[in-house]
Short mmCIF file of C-alpha atoms in Angstrom, two decimals:
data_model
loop_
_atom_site.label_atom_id
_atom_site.label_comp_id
_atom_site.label_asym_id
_atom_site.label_seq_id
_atom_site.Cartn_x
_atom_site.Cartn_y
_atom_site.Cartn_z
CA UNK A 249 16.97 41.35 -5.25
CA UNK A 250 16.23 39.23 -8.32
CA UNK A 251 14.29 41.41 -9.63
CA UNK A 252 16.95 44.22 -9.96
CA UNK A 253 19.19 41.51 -10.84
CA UNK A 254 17.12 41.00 -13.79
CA UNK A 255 16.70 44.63 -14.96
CA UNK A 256 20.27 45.52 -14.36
CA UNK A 257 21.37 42.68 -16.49
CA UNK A 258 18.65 43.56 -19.21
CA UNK A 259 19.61 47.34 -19.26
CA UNK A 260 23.87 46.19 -19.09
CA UNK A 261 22.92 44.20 -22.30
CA UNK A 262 20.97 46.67 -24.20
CA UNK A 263 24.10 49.63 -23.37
CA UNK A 264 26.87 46.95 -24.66
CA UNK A 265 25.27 47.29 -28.06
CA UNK A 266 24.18 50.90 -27.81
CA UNK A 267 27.45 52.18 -27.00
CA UNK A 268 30.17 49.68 -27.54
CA UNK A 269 29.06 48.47 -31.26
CA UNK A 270 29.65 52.29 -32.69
CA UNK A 271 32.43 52.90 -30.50
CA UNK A 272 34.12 49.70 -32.00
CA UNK A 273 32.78 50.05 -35.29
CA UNK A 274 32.25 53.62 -35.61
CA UNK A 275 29.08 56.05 -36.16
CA UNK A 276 29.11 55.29 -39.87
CA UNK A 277 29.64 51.33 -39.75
CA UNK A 278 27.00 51.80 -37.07
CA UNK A 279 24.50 54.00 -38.65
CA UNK A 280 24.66 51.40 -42.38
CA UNK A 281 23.87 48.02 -40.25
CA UNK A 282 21.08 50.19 -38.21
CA UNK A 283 19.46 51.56 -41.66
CA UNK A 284 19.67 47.78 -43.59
CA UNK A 285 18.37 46.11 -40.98
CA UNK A 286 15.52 49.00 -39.84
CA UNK A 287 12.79 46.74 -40.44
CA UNK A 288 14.33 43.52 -39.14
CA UNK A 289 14.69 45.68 -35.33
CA UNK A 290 11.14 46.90 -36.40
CA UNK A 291 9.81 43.28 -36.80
CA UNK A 292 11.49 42.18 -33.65
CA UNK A 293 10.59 44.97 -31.11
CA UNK A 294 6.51 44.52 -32.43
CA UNK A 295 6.82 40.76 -31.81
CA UNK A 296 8.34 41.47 -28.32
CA UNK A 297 5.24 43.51 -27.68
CA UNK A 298 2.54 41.20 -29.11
CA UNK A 299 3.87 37.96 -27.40
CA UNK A 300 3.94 39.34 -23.85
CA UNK A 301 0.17 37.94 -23.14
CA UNK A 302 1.07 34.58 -23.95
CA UNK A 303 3.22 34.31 -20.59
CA UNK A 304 -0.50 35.23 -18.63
CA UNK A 305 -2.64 32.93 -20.89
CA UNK A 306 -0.91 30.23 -22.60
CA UNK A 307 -0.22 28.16 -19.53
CA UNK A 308 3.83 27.53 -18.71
CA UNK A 309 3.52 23.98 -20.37
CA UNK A 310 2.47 25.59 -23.33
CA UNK A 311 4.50 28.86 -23.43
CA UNK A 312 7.39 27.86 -25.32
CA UNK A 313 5.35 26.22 -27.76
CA UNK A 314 3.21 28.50 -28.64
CA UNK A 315 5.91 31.56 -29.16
CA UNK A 316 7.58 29.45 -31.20
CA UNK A 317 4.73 28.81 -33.69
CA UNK A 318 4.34 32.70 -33.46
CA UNK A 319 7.96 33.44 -34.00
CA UNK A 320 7.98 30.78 -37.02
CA UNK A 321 4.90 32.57 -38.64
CA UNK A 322 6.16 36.18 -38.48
CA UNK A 323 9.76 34.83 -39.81
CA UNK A 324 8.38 32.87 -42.85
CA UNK A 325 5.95 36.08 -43.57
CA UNK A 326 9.14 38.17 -43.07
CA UNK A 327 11.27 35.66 -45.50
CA UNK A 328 7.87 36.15 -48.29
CA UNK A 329 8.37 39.57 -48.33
CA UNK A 330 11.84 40.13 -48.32
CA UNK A 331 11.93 38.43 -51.18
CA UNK A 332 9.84 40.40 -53.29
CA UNK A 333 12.03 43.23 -51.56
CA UNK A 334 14.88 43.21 -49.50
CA UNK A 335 14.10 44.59 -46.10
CA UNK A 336 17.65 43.13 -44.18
CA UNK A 337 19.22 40.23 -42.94
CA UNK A 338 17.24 36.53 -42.51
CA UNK A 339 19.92 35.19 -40.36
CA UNK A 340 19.77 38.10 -38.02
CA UNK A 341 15.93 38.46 -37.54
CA UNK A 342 16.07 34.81 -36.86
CA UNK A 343 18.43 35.01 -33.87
CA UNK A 344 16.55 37.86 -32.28
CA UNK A 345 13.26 36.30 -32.70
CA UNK A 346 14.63 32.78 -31.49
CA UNK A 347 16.19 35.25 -28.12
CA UNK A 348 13.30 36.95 -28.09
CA UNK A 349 11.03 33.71 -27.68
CA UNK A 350 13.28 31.99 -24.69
CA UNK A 351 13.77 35.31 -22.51
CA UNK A 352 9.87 35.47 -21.76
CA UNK A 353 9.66 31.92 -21.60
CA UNK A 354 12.42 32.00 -18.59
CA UNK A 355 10.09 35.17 -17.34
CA UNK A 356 6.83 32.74 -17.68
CA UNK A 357 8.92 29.56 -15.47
CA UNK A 358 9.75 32.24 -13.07
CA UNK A 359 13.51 31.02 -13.87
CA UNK A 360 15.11 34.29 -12.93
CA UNK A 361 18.53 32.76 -11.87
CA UNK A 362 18.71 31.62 -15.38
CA UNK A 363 16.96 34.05 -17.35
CA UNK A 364 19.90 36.46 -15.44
CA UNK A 365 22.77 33.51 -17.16
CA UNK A 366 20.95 34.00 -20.53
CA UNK A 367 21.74 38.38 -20.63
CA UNK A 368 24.62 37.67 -18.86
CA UNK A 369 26.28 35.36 -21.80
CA UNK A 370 24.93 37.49 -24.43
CA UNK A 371 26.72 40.30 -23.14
CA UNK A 372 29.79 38.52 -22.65
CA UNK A 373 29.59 36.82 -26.25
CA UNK A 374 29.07 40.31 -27.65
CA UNK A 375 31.87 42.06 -25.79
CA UNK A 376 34.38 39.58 -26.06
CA UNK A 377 33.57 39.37 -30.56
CA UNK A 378 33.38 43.22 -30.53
CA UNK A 379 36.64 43.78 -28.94
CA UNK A 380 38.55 41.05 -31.01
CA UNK A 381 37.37 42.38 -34.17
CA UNK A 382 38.66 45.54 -32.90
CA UNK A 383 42.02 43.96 -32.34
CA UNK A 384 41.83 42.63 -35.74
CA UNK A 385 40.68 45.02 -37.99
CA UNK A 386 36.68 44.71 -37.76
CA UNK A 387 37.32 41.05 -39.07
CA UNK A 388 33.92 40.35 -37.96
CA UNK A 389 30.95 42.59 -39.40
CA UNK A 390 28.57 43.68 -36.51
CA UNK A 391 25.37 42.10 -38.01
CA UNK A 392 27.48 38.65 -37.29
CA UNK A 393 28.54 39.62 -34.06
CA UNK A 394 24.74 40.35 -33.30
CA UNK A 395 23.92 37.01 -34.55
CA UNK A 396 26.25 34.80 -32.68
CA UNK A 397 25.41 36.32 -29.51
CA UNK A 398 21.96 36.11 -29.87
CA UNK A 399 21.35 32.90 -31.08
CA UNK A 400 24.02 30.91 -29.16
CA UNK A 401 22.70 31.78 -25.45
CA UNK A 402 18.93 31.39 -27.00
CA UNK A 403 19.75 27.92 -28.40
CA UNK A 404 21.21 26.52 -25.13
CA UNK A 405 18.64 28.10 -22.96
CA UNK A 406 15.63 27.10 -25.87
CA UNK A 407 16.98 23.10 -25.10
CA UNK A 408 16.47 23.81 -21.35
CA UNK A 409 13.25 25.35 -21.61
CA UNK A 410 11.99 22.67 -23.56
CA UNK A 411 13.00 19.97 -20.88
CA UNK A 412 11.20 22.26 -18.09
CA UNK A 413 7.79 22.36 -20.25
CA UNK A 414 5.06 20.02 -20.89
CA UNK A 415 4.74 17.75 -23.98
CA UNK A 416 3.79 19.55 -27.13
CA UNK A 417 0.36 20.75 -27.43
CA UNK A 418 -1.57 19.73 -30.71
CA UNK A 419 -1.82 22.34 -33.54
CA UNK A 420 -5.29 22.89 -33.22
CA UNK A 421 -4.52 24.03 -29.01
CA UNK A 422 -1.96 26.32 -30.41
CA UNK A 423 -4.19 27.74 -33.01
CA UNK A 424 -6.54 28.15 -30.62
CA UNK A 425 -4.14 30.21 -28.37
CA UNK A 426 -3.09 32.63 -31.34
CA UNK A 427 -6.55 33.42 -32.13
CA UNK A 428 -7.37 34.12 -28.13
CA UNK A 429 -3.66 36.70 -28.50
CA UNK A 430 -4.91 37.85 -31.65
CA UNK A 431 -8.15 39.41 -29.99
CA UNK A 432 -6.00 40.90 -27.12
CA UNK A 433 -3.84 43.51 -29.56
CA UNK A 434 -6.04 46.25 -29.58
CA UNK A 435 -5.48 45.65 -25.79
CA UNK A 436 -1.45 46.42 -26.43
CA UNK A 437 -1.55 49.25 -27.98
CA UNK A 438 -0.67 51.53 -24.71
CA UNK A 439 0.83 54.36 -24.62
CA UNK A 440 4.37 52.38 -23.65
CA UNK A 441 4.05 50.59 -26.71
CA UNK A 442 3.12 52.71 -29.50
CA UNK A 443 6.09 54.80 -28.22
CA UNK A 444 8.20 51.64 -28.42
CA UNK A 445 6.67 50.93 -31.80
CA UNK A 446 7.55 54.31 -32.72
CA UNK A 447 11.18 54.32 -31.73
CA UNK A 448 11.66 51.13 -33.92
CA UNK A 449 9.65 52.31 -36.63
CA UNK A 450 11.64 55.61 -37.27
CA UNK A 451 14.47 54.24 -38.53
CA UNK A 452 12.64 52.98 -41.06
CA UNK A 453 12.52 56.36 -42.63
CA UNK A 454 15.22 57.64 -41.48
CA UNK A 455 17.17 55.22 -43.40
CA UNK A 456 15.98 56.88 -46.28
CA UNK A 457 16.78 60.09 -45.69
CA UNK A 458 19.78 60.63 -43.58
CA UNK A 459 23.67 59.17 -44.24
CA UNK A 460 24.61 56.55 -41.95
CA UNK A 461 26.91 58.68 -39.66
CA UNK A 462 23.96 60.82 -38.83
CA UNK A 463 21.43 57.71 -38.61
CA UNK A 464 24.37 55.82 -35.91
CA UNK A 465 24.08 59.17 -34.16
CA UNK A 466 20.66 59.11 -33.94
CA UNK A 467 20.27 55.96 -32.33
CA UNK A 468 22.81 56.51 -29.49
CA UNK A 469 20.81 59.30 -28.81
CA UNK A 470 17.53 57.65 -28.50
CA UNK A 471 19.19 55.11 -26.27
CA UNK A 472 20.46 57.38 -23.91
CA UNK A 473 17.21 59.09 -23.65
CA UNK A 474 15.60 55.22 -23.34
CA UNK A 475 18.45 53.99 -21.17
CA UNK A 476 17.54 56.87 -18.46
CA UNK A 477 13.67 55.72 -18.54
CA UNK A 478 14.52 52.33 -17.97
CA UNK A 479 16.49 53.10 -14.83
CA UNK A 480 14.06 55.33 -12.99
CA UNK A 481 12.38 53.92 -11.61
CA UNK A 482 13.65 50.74 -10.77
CA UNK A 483 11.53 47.91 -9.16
CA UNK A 484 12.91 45.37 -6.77
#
């Protein structure tokens, strides 16, 4: 029952800011925020990917540790390069990497009951600052609303993980485990993910060559179409 807990929560989150962010802000609003910050979702869904193994081999002591030295790495390469060119915002790949570091830490601890807390407040945060800056006139910009309700439920949940896990490995343990996930990426590269790679990687281009009303349309449509794969089936 967990289990579906889990998924239903995860897929509730994922169709508040499919659907509600355009229908607050609207298809164009929608469509500019997707096409600035194409590379930052890009960055965010291939980290997602490549620190999966680290829940099977880094040892639950060592988990949160060890996804936060990778999270740190790919943000400061990620801050070199966009400043030689701008590729979207800093303050919002930082959020989603720092959520994207606790959830499978919570996964790793087998903390289900919280890891369920963690969506849950995320989608609350998110629908409760969408709707008020719908009340007042889009007084907050969507990128911001994406950042607060990222980061805040990954910064209280990041403090409790930290109390549940070991004392901090050395460097030289975590190095060692980043070279070990390093030789295991050829390994990801399924089917799954290069199709997940892909659907993160097309806005990229498509930023280029399509208007942001047709761009904000485009994404709802891919997440109906991945919405509907991640129901059926469903595993409990």
């Amino acid at each position: 029952m967990l289990n579906l807990s889990v998924q239903l929560t995860t897929l509730l989150n994922a169709l508040l800011f499919s659907f509600l962010a355009p229908a607050t802000y609207g298809l164009a609003l929608y469509g500019e925020f997707i096409g600035i910050n194409a590379v930052v979702f890009l960055v965010h869904r291939s980290f997602a990917i490549v620190s999966e193994p680290l829940i099977r081999f880094a040892g639950e002591g060592k988990l949160i540790y060890s996804i936060l030295l990778l999270s740190c790495i790919i943000f400061l390469g990620f801050l070199g390069l966009n400043a030689i060119s701008p590729m979207g915002s800093p303050l919002l790949l930082f959020s989603m990497l720092l959520s994207a570091s606790v959830l499978p830490v919570l996964q790793g601890l087998r903390l289900r009951r919280a890891y369920i807390l963690f969506v849950s407040l995320a989608a609350l945060l998110l629908t409760v600052l969408t709707l008020w800056s719908y009340t007042h006139n889009l007084s907050i910009s969507l990128e911001r609303v994406m950042e607060i309700s990222a980061a805040v439920p990954a910064l209280i949940w990041l403090v409790y993980a930290l109390r549940m896990s070991d004392e901090c490995p050395t460097f030289s343990e975590l190095m060692a485990l980043l070279r070990t996930l390093a030789k295991q990426i050829p390994q990801l590269l399924t089917v799954t993910a290069v199709m997940n790679l892909l659907t993160a990687a097309l806005p990229v281009y498509l930023a280029r060559v399509l208007v942001p009303y047709d761009l904000g349309l485009y994404r709802v449509a891919t997440s109906v179409i991945q919405s509907a794969t991640s129901v059926f089936p469903v595993s409990t």
